[in-house]
Amino acid sequence: MSKPVLQIEKLSKSYSLGKRNVPALSNLSLTVNAGEFVAIMGPSGSGKTTLLNVIGCLDKPTSGQVLLDGIDVSKLPENQLYKIRRDKMGFVFQTFNLLPYLNARENVELPMEGRIKSKSERKKRASELLAMVGLSGREGHRPQRLSAGEQQRVAIARALANNPAIVLADEPTGNLDSQNKQEIIKLLANLNITQGTTIIMVTHDGQAAHHTERMLLLKDGKIINEKQGTHLMKKNHTCPHCGSSIQMSDDTCPTCKKPIYSSDEPFSA
Amino acid sequence: MSIMVSIPAGVLANQQTASTVASNLSNVISQTSASINQTATQIDCSLAPSFSGFGFGSGSGGSGSGPSFVFGGGSASGRSGFTPGQFGGGTVTGQFGGGAFNGGQSSPMNESLYTDINSTISGVAVVEPILQASEGQNVTTTLSFNGYTRDITRLDVEYTIEGIPLTASLVDNYPILPTNITAGSNLQAGDSGVVLLSENNSAYFGAGVGDAITILNQTFTVAGIYSPSSVSDTQTLYMNLSDAQAITNNTGYITSLTVFAQNSDVVSQVATSISSVHPELTVTTDQDRLNQLQTLQSTYNTELANAQASDSQTYSTAVEEIIVVVAATSLIVLFVMLYTVRERTKEIGTLKAIGFSNLTVMGQFMLEGILLSMIAGVVGIVIGSIAAPTLSALLLPSVGIGSRSATGAVIVSGTTRISGLSVATLSPELILLAFGAAILLGTLGSLYPAWRAAKIRPAEAMKYE
Ligand SMILES: Nc1ncnc2c1ncn2[C@@H]1O[C@H](COP(=O)(O)OP(=O)(O)O)[C@@H](O)[C@H]1O
Ligand SMILES: [Mg+2]
């Protein structure tokens, strides 16, 4: 039904620390289809960030192949990679990474600068994106005048600026309180359904992971387990417990009254 | 950094002062040469020693303050184009530096003793007795230079009266009055109770044509105003000799005589005759004046050479300073920008992660560095224009040489004020130059930090501290 947007074959990545070789990813293979919402979990140091960096062309693999939209990016030089990052990738960071001296709209405009010549067109699109993440009317606000949750919304709008093939989010809820965590995860899930955005999200938070459709467990640079998330069911409008029909906005099943998302750790040992 | 930018600005300002001095001196030299050709049959006679030239003068006599009235000597300023005796010698106790004149003060001479010149000496066409007197304030100033200090008391001349006989034979036939009348009319034969003012006089008295002015308690009507043709008679006003004698209480006395020979061939013969009949007189002929002016010219040439030497010395100092400052400022921009780049590693990583090319990032930081130094440049120019004279005097002793010449230039250009040591001003070219330097510095200093910024790994964006 969907075509693969990301194909990773036998990917290895190691860092050299002085004379020591630190393996971060070893012989990892993964395929992600367009429109998927994937969670990557795993203990600290298991290679989650490294994997996102390699997928996002922020770092080069030591060996193996990474195909993005059919393009092998593992061999591309830097003067081509920046265009891949700009045109095919959207990044959401744990620390938001907005530019403090630019307002919300200008931050969202940044990735468009190299692509869209017309300033007014960029402005228009940035405003639309801010509206999409629920921040209309806040265009002129600088990051310091926005709450953490709002800053992450701006960052998500910025990630969507160039209609990326994949949005990569490294612990996007890691710096948020539980209320904002919920809102951001729902925003991402909603974007995945309404816009068809492919999202790969690294998270420590089991509850957040349940909101995706595929949960991967990384350990020592390898994917050692995979489970289905609840999001897939929700996408199909079926309750994970009783199979009856549910709405997107439902948190509990109208038929069996059970909470739709489990609060269990998906990969408890 | 701003201070740094202001230093070469100050140096350059002084350098410009020095070059202004040079060009002023050149002007005076050409004026002097021109006046050599103007005099033909004129012979000046006075009791005073004639012009003694540049350098430290020594004199004796009065000091103190308050209005002072001094008889000036030398040749009539309107014609020779140059009056050495502007500063009354009697009040000058010492002159500092190049350019102040220890001019000859004439002793008043009894007019009746010299009536024989006209009748007994052959070859004389006409005799013009002159009474010249100046009024001004005695001013004592202390100048210091290279550790020496010296008190100078001088007459700050406010105006000089030149009394000449307004007879038809003289007025109508000889160039004894200024010719460039800008308002009203020139003095006429037989005039009395009227004066011809220079433009400076007019401003000093605040009087125009037809106005009454009071000179030494006597009221005069302003007949006309002239524009001085030479640098030296900017403060000379003309009146009838008998009026001048009356108001200065010198009836029967004059300060000099101008004898016109019948033609230029007999000038030296007439001069010799005057000298033999009146050995007490200093007789100056056309030829003498020529020699004198040539001496003056060579003095000026020396002074000009000095000014130019100090000019180039100041210039090379300026160049050295600029090199040092360029280097220093570049270094400061370099360190500030390196610090900025380090502080903003995550931001730069983010920019690269969201699709900025190395080149764009580099350009961004170059621009910031240039902007930084431009702001510094503006502040530097502002500080520089306020503090340049002080700064240059404090920091750069060599500038003082140029300034000393500047003092000379101020005098030779006809102003009677000996100005302060250094007058450094910032011209638009200098401001542009400083601004250009600032941009250059910014570019140089930002190059390496910008390159460092471009080399930051985009993965830095993912780091969480
Ligand atoms: N730049 C680097 N230099 C050296 N080692 C690194 C670097 N980045 C990550 N590593 C190492 O690679 C392994 C995986 O790190 P990372 O991908 O950050 O893990 P996670 O995001 O899952 O916590 C760790 O052992 C870490 O120390
Ligand atoms: Mg990590």
Short mmCIF file of C-alpha atoms and ligand atoms in Angstrom, two decimals, chain A residues 48-50 170-171 202, chain B residues 462, ligand 2:
data_model
loop_
_atom_site.label_atom_id
_atom_site.label_comp_id
_atom_site.label_asym_id
_atom_site.label_seq_id
_atom_site.Cartn_x
_atom_site.Cartn_y
_atom_site.Cartn_z
CA LYS A 48 18.91 6.28 19.39
CA THR A 49 20.29 9.77 18.72
CA THR A 50 23.02 8.35 16.52
CA ASP A 170 14.60 13.31 19.35
CA GLU A 171 12.75 13.13 22.67
CA VAL A 202 12.87 8.84 19.84
CA MET B 462 21.03 17.19 18.83
MG MG C 2 20.01 10.64 22.83
#
